Coordinates of C-alpha atoms in Angstrom, one line a residue:
Chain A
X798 CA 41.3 15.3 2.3
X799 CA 41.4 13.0 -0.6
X800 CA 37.7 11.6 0.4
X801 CA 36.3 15.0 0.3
X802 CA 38.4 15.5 -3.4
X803 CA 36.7 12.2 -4.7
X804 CA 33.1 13.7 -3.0
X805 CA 33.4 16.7 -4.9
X806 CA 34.2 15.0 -7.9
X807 CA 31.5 12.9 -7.8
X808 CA 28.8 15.5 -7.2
X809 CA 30.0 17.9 -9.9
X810 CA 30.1 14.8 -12.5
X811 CA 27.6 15.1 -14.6
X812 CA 26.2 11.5 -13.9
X813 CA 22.8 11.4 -12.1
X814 CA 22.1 7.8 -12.4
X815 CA 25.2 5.3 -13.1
X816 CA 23.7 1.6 -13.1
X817 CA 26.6 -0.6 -12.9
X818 CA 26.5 -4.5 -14.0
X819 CA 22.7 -4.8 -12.9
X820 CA 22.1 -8.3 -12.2
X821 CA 18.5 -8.8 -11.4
X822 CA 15.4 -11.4 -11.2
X823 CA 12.3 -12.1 -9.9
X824 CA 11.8 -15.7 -8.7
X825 CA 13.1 -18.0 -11.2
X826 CA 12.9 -15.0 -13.7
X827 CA 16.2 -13.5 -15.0
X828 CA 15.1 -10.0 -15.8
X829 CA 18.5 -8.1 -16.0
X830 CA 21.9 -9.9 -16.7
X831 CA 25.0 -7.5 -16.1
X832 CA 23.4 -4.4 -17.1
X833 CA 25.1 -0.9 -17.5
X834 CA 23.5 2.7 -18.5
X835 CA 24.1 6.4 -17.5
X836 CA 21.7 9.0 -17.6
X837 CA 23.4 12.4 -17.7
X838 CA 22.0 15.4 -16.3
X839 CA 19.7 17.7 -17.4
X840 CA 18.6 15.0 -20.1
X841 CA 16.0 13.2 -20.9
X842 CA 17.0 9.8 -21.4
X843 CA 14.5 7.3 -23.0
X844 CA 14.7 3.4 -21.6
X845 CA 12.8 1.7 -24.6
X846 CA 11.8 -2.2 -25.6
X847 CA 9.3 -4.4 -25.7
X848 CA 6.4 -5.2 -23.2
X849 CA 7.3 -7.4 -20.3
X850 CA 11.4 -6.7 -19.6
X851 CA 10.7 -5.0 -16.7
X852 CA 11.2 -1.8 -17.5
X853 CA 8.9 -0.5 -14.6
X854 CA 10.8 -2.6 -12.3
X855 CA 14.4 -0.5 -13.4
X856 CA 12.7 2.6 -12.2
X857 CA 11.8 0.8 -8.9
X858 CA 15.4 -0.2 -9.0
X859 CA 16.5 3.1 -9.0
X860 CA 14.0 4.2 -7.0
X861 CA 15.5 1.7 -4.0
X862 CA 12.0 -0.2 -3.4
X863 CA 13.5 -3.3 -4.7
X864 CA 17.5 -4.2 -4.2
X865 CA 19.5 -5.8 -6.8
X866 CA 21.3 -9.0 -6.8
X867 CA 24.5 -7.8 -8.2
X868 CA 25.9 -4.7 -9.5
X869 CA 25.2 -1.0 -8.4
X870 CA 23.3 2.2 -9.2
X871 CA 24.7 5.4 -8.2
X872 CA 22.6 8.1 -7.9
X873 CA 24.6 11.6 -7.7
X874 CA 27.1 8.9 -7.0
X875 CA 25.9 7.5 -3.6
X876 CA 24.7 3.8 -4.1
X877 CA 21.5 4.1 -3.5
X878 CA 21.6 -0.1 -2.8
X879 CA 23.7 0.4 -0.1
X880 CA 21.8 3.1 1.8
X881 CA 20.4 2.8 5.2
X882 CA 16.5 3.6 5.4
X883 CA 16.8 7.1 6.5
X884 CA 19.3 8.0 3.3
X885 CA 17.1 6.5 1.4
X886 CA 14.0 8.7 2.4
X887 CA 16.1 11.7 1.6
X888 CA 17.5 11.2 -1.3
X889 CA 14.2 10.1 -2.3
X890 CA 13.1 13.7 -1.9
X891 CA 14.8 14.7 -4.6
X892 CA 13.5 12.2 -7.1
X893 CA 10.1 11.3 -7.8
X894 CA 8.6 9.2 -9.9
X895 CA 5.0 9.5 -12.3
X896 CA 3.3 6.2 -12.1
X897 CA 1.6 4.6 -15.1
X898 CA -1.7 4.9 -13.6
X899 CA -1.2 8.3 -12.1
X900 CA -1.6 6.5 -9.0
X901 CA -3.5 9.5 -6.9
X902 CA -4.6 9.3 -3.7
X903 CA -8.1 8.5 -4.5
X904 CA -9.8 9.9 -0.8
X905 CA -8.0 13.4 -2.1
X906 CA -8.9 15.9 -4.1
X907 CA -6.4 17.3 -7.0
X908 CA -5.3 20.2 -4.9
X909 CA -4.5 18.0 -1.6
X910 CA -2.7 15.5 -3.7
X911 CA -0.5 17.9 -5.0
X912 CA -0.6 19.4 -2.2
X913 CA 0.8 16.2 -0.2
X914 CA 4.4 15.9 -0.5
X915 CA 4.6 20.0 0.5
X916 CA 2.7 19.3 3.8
X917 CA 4.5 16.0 4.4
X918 CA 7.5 17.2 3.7
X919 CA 7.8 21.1 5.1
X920 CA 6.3 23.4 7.8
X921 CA 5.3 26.0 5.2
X922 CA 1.8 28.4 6.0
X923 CA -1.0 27.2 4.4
X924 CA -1.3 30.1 2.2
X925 CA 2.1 29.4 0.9
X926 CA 1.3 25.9 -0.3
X927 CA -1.5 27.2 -1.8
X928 CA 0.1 28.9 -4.4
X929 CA 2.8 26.6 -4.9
X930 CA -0.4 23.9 -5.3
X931 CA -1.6 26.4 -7.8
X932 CA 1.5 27.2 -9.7
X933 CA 1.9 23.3 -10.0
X934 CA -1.3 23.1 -11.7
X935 CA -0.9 25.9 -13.9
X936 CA 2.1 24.6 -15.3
X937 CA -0.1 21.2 -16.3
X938 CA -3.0 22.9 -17.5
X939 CA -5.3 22.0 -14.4
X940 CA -5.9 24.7 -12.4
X941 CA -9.7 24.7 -12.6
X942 CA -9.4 21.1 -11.4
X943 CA -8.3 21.7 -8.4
X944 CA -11.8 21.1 -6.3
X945 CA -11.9 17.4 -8.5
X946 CA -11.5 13.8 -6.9
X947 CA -9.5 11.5 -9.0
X948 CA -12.0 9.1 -9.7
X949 CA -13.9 13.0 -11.8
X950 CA -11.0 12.9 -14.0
X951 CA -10.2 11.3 -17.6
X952 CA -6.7 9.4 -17.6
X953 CA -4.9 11.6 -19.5
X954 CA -6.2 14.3 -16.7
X955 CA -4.9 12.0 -13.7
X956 CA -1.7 11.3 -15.7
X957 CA -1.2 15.6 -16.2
X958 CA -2.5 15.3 -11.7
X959 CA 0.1 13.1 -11.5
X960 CA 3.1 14.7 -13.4
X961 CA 2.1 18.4 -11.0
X962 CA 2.5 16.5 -7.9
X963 CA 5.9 14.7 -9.1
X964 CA 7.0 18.2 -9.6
X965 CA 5.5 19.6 -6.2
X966 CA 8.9 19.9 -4.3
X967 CA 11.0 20.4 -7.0
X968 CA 13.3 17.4 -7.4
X969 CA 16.4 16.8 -9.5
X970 CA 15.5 13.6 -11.2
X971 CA 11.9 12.4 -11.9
X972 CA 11.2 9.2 -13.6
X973 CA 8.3 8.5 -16.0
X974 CA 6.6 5.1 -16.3
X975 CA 4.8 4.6 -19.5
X976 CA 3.6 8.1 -19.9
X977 CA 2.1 8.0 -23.3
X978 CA 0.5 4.9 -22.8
X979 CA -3.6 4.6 -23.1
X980 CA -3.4 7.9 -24.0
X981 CA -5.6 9.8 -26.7
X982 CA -3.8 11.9 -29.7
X983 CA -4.2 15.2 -27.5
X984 CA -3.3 14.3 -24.6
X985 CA -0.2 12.2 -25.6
X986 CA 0.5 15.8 -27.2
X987 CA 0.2 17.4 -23.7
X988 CA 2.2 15.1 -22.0
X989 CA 5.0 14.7 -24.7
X990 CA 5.4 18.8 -24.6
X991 CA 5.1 18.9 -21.1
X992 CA 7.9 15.9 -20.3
X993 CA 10.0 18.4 -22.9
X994 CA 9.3 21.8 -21.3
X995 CA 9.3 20.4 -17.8
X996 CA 13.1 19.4 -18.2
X997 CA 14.0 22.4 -19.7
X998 CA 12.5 25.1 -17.2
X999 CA 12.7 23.3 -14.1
X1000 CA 16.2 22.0 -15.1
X1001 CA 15.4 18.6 -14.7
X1002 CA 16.8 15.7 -15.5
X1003 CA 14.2 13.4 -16.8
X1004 CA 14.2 8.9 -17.5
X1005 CA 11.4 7.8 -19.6
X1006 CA 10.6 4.5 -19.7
X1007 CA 8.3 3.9 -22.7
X1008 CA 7.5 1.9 -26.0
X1009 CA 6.1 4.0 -28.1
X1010 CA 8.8 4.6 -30.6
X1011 CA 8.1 7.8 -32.6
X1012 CA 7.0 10.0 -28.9
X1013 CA 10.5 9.1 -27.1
X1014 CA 12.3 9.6 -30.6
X1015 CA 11.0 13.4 -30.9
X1016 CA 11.5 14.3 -26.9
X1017 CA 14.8 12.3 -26.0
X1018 CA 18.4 13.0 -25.9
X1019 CA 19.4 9.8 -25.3
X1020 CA 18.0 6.3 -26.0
X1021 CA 18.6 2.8 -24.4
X1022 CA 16.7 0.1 -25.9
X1023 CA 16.7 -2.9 -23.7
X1024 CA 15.7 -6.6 -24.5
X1025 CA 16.7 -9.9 -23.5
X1026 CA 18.3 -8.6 -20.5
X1027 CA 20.7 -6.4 -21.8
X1028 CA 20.9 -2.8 -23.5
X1029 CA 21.1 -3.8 -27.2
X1030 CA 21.4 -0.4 -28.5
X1031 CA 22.4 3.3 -27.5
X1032 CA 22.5 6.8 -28.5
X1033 CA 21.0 9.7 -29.8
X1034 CA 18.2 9.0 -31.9
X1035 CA 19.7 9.5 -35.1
X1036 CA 22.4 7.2 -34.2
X1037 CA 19.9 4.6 -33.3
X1038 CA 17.9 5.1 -36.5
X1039 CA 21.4 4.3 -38.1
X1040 CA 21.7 1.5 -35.6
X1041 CA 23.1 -2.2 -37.5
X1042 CA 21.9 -4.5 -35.2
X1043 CA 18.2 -6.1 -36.4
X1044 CA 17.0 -6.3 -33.3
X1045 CA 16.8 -2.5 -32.8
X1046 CA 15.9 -1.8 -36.3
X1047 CA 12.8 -4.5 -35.8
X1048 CA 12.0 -2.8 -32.9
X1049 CA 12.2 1.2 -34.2
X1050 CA 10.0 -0.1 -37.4
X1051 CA 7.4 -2.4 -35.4
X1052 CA 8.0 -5.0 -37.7
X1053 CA 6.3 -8.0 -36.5
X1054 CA 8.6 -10.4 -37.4
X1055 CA 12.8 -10.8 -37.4
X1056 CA 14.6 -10.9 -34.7
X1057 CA 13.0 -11.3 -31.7
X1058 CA 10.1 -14.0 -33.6
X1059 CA 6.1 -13.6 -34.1
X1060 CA 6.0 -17.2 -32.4
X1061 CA 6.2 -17.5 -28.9
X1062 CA 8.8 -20.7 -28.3
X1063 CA 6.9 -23.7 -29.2
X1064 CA 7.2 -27.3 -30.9
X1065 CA 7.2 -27.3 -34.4
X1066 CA 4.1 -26.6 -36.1
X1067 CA 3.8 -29.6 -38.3
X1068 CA 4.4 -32.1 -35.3
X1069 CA 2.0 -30.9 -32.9
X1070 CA -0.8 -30.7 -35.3
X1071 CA -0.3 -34.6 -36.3
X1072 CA 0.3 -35.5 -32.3
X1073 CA -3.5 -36.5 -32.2
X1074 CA -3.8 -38.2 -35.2
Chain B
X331 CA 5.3 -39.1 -4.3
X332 CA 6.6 -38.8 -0.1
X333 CA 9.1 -36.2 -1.2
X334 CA 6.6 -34.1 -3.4
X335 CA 4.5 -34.1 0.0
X336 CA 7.2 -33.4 2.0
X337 CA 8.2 -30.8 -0.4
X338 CA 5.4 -29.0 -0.1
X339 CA 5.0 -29.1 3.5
X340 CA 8.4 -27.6 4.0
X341 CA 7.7 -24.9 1.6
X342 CA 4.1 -23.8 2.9
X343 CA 5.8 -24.0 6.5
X344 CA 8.6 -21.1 5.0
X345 CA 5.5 -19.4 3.5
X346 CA 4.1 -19.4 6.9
X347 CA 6.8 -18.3 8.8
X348 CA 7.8 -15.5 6.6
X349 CA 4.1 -14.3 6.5
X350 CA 4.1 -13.8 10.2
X351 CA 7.5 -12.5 9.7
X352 CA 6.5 -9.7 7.5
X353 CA 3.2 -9.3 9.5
X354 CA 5.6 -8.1 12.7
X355 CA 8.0 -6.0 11.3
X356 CA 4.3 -4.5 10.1
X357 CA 3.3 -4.1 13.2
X358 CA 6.6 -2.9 14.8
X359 CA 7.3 -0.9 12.0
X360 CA 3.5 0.9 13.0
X361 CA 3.1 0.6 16.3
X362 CA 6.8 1.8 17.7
X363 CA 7.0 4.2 14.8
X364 CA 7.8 7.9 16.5
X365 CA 4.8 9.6 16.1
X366 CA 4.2 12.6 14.5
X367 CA 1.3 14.1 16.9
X368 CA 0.6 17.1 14.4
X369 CA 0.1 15.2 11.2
X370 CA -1.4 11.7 12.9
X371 CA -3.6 13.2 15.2
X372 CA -6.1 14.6 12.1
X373 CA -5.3 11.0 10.7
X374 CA -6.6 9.2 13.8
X375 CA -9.4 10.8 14.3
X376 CA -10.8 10.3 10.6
X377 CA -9.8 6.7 11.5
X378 CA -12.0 6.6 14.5
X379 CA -15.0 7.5 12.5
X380 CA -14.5 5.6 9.7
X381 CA -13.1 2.1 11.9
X382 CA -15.3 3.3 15.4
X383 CA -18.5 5.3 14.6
X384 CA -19.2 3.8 11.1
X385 CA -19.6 0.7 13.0
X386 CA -21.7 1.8 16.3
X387 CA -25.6 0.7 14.6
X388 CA -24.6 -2.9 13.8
X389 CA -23.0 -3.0 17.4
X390 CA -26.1 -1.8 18.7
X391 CA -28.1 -3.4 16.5
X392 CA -26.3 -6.3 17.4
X393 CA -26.2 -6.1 21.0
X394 CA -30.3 -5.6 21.5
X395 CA -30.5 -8.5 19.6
X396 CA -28.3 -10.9 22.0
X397 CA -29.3 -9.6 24.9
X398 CA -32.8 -10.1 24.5
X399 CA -32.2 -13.7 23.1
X400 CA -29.9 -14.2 26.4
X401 CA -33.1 -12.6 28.3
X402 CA -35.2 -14.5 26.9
X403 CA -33.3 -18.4 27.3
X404 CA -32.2 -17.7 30.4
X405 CA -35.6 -17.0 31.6
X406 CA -37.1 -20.5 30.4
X407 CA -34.0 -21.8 32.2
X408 CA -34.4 -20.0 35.4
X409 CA -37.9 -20.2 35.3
X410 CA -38.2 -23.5 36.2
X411 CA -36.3 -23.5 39.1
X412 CA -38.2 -20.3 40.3
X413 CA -34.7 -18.4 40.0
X414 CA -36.0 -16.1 37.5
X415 CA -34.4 -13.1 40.1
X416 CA -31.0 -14.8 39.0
X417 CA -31.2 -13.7 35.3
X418 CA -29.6 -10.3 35.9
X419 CA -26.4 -11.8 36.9
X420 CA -26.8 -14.6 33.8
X421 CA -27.2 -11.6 31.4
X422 CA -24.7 -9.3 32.5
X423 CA -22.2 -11.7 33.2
X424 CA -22.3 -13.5 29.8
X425 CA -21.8 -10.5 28.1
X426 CA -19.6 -8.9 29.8
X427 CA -16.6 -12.2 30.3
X428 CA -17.3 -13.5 26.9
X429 CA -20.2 -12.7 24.1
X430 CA -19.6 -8.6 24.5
X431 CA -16.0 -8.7 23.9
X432 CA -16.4 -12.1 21.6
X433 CA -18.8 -10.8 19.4
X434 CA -18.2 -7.3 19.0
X435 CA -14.9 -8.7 17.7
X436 CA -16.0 -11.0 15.4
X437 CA -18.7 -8.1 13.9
X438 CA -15.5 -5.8 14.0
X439 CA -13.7 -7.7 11.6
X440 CA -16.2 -8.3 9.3
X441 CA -17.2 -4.7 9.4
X442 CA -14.4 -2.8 9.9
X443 CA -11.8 -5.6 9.7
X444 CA -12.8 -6.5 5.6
X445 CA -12.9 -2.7 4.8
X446 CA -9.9 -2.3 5.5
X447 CA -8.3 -4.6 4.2
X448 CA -9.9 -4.2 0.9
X449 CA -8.8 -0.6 1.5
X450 CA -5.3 -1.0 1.7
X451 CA -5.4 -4.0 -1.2
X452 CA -6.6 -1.4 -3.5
X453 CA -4.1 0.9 -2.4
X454 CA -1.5 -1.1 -3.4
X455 CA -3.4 -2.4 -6.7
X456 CA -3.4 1.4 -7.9
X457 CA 0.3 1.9 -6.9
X458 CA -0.9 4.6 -4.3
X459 CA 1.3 3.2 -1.4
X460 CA 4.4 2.9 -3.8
X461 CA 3.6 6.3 -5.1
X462 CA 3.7 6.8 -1.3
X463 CA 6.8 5.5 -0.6
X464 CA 8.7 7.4 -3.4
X465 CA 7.8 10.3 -1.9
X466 CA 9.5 9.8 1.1
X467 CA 6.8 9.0 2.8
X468 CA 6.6 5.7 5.2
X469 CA 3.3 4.2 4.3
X470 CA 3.7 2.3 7.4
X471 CA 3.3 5.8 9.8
X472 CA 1.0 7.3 7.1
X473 CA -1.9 4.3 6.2
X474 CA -1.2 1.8 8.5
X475 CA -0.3 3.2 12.3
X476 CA -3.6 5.2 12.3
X477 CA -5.9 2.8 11.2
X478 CA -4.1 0.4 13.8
X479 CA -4.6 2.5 16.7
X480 CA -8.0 3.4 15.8
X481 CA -9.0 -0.3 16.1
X482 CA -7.4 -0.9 19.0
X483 CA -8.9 2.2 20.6
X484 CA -12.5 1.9 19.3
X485 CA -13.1 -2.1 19.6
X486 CA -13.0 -1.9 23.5
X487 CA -15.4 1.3 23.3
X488 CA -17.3 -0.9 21.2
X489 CA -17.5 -3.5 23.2
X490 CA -18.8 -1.6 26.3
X491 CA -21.9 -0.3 24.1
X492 CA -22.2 -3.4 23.1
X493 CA -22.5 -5.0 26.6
X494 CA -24.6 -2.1 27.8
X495 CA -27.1 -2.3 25.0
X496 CA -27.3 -5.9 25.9
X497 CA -28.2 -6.1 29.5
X498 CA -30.4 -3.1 28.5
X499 CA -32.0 -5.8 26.1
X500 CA -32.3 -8.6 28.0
X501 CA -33.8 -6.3 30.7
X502 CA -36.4 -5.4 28.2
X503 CA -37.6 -9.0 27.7
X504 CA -37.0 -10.3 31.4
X505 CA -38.9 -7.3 33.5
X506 CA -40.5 -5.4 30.3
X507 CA -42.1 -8.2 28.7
X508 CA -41.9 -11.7 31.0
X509 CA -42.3 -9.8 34.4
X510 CA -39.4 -10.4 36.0
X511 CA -39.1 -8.0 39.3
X512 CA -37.1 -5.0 38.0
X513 CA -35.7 -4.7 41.4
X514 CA -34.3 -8.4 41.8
X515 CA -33.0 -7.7 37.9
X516 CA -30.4 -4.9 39.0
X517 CA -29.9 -5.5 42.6
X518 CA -28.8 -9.0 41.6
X519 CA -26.8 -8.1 39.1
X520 CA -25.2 -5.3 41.6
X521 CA -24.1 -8.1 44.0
X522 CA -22.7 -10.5 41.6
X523 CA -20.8 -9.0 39.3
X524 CA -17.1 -7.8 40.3
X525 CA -15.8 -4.7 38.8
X526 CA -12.2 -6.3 38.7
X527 CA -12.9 -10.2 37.8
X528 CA -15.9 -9.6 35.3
X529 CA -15.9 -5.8 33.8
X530 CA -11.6 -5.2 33.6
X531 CA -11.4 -8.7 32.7
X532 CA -13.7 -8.0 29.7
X533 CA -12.0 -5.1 28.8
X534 CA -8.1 -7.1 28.8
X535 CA -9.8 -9.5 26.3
X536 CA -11.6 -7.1 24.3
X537 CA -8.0 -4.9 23.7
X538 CA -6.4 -8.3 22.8
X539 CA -8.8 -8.8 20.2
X540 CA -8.6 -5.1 19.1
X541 CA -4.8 -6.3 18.6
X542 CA -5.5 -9.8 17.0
X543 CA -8.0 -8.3 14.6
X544 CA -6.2 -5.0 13.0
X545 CA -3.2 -6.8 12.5
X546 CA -4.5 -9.6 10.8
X547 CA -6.6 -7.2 8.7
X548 CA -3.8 -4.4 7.8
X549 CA -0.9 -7.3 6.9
X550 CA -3.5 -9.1 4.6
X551 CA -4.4 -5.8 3.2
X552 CA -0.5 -4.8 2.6
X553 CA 0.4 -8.2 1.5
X554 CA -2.3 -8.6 -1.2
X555 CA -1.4 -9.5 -4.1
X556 CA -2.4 -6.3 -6.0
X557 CA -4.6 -7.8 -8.7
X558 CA -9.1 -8.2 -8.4
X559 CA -8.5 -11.7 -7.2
X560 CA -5.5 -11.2 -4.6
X561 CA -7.9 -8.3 -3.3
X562 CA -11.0 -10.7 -2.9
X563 CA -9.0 -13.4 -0.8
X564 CA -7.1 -11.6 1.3
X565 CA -10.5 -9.8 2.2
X566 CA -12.0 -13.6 2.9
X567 CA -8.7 -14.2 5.0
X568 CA -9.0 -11.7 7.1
X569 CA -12.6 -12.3 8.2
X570 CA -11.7 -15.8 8.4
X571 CA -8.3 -15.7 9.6
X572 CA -9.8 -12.4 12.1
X573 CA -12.6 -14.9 13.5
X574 CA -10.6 -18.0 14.4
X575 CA -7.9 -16.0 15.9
X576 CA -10.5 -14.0 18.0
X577 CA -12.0 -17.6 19.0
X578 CA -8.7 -19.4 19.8
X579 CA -7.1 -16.3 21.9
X580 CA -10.4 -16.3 23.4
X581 CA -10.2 -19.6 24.7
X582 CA -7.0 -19.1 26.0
X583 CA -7.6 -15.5 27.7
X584 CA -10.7 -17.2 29.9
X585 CA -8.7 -20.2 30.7
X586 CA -5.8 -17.8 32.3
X587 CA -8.6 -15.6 33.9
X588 CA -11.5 -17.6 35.1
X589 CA -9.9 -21.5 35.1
X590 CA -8.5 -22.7 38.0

């Protein structure tokens, strides 16, 4: 009886991803030392910092295609490290993730991609999943693209391919890798009101993993910014504008020196210029 | 200096070791994966055009060639000991134990074999099969089971065109061209070859192979590393790794058949 109390509990909290003391590396590579965050639901939370902290590698984390070495991450508070392979393909249903390169199935066309996960996933008729195909791509503006083979589109098309097929089985959580990056004025428009409008009709809850600063500012509720293993700052983004520590201020600004240095970590300047003579 | 060596050996050895690891739990993961008859059959049979029919001209191409060059040396051979009416057997028989399943093989995997792998690297390069696997859906049963049995069901296939084109070749030099008695050519080759020892025989080998070569060629594909370079040696490996392997089971397969 108490079991099922605390199960109830934990799937009415309004938690969808709990990452708890995240210890995580890569080889030799410390990437994550003892990290916590929360993303709440129907939010978008923002994961922000610098290139090269392995942001992309927290989604994957999350995700469950790689296991950390310490710590946990809940996910409508079931550890998703701790799942067998089966759990773990069904509560992958109801995330999905929208890879940095779109990452289509290039021997499909646009409709059969986003058609995929319906097929693979349910027996519905054919016509059926033709209109859900259709309805996916109306909501990101590609409808007429339907008959189009990846390699026919502009990035910023794939990227808006992408996002219809993360959304083709309605999941609960979907997780965004670098979605403004490489991407033109308009389209970073697109995709910025569509990450927005997305969460808010479809009841989403939505991470975004990102560094470009003024984008994740205007669309988030909530804003991690990560370096040197840790989360150095949190909140809202007015709190973080208001934020004391340097390092996020540097960071918010794009100042290209303070806290975290212009130099990458070398001898003195001086000394290794005289070394030859 | 000793210990550096010795180093290095040890951790090349782990390296091996866990490659083949990974390479079987590949294979198991495939191969004893419950199929899914109504999504895998469409998948299989694309396979089998792409892995099996794609590569029927070379095969044939390939098989005229040898068997008129086997036609053709084993005539100069016989020739001289007036057995000339023997080179139906030579023909048929060296094709059949080892150069049709042998060769066919080796052409598979730099055909089919490199293509795949490439395939697969660039899958992985372009986050498809990750993209895959958040999905919920096991890349293993989707990419790599029906390529893997498409292999193993078209490289046998393969290797009886082969053979046929072959003898048909070196018939076409021998009787068509040198003037060997078309008679002695196929009555010959009637009475020595055995349907169990030589043709089934043949087949065993060439269905090894078909093993040999698609799992070397789908683990070095999935194991790339995804970048331009990782893509471009794992593709040598393959045909390289595909070739030897093909070679050394070869050896072993006729030595458990025919020796002794």
């Amino acid at each position: 009886m108490q079991a099922r109390e605390q199960w109830m509990e934990r799937i009415l909290s309004d938690l969808m991803v709990d990452i708890q003391n995240l210890t995580f590396s890569r080889g030799e590579r410390l990437i994550y030392d003892g990290m916590s965050m929360q993303v709440k639901r129907g939010q978008v939370t923002a994961i922000m910092g610098p290139s090269g902290i392995g942001k992309t590698t927290l989604l994957k984390l999350i995700g469950g295609q790689l296991k950390p070495e310490r710590g946990d991450i809940l996910y409508q508070g079931r550890s998703i490290p701790k799942m067998s392979r089966a759990e773990l393909y069904q509560t992958r249903k109801s995330m999905s993730m929208l890879f940095q390169s779109g990452a289509l199935f290039s021997e499909m066309t646009v409709f059969d991609n986003v058609a995929f996960p319906i097929r693979e996933h349910t027996k519905l008729p054919e016509t059926l999943i033709r209109t859900m195909v259709l309805m996916k791509l109306e909501a990101v503006g590609l409808r007429g693209a339907r008959d189009l083979m990846p390699s026919e589109l502009s990035g910023g098309m794939a990227r808006r391919a992408a996002l219809a097929r993360a959304i083709a089985l309605d999941p609960q959580l979907i997780m965004y890798d670098e979605p403004f990056a490489g991407q033109d004025p308009i389209s970073m428009g697109i995709v910025v009101k569509l990450i927005r409008e997305l969460n808010n009709a479809l009841g989403l809850t939505s991470i975004v993993v990102s560094h470009d600063v003024p984008e994740v500012m205007s669309i988030a509720d909530y804003v991690y910014v990560v370096a040197e293993k840790h989360v150095i700052g949190e909140g809202t983004p007015e709190q973080l504008r208001q934020h004391a520590s340097p390092l996020v201020q540097q960071f918010l600004k794009g100042e290209a020196d303070g806290a975290v240095p212009f130099h990458f970590k070398a001898a003195p300047y001086a000394d290794e210029l005289m070394e030859l003579l | 200096m000793f210990v550096n060596r010795l180093q290095r050996l040890g951790a090349d050895t782990i390296q091996t070791v866990a490659g083949l690891g990974r390479a079987t739990l590949m294979l198991i993961g495939a191969v004893f994966g419950k199929p899914d008859v109504r999504k895998g059959f469409p998948l299989l049979i694309k396979q089998l055009y792409v892995v099996g029919v794609l590569s029927l001209l070379i095969i044939v191409v390939s098989g005229l060639f040898i068997g008129m060059v086997l036609g053709l040396q084993g005539y100069t051979v016989l020739v001289k000991f007036g057995a000339e009416g023997m080179l139906g057997p030579l023909v048929a028989l060296s094709l059949l134990r080892e150069l049709g399943p042998v060769v066919t093989a080796l052409l598979f995997a730099g055909r089919a074999g490199s293509a795949l792998t490439a395939e697969i690297g660039l899958m992985k390069a372009t986050e498809q099969i990750s993209s895959m696997e958040m999905m919920a859906v096991d890349p293993l049963r989707r990419i790599i089971a029906p390529r893997f049995w498409a292999g193993v069901i078209s490289m046998p296939l393969l290797a009886v065109v082969f053979t046929a084109v072959g003898i048909l070749g070196g018939h076409l030099v021998g009787v068509d061209w040198l003037g060997v008695d078309a008679g002695s050519y196929w009555s010959a080759m009637q009475a020595n070859v055995d349907l169990y020892q030589d043709v089934f025989n043949g087949i065993i080998k060439s269905i090894v192979f078909a093993f040999v070569v698609m799992a070397i060629a789908l683990h070095k594909g999935f194991d790339a590393v995804p970048t331009s370079e990782g893509i471009a040696k794992a593709t040598t490996e393959t045909v390289v790794t595909a070739s030897l392997a093909v070679l050394a089971f070869d050896f072993v397969l006729t030595a458990l058949m025919f020796g002794g």
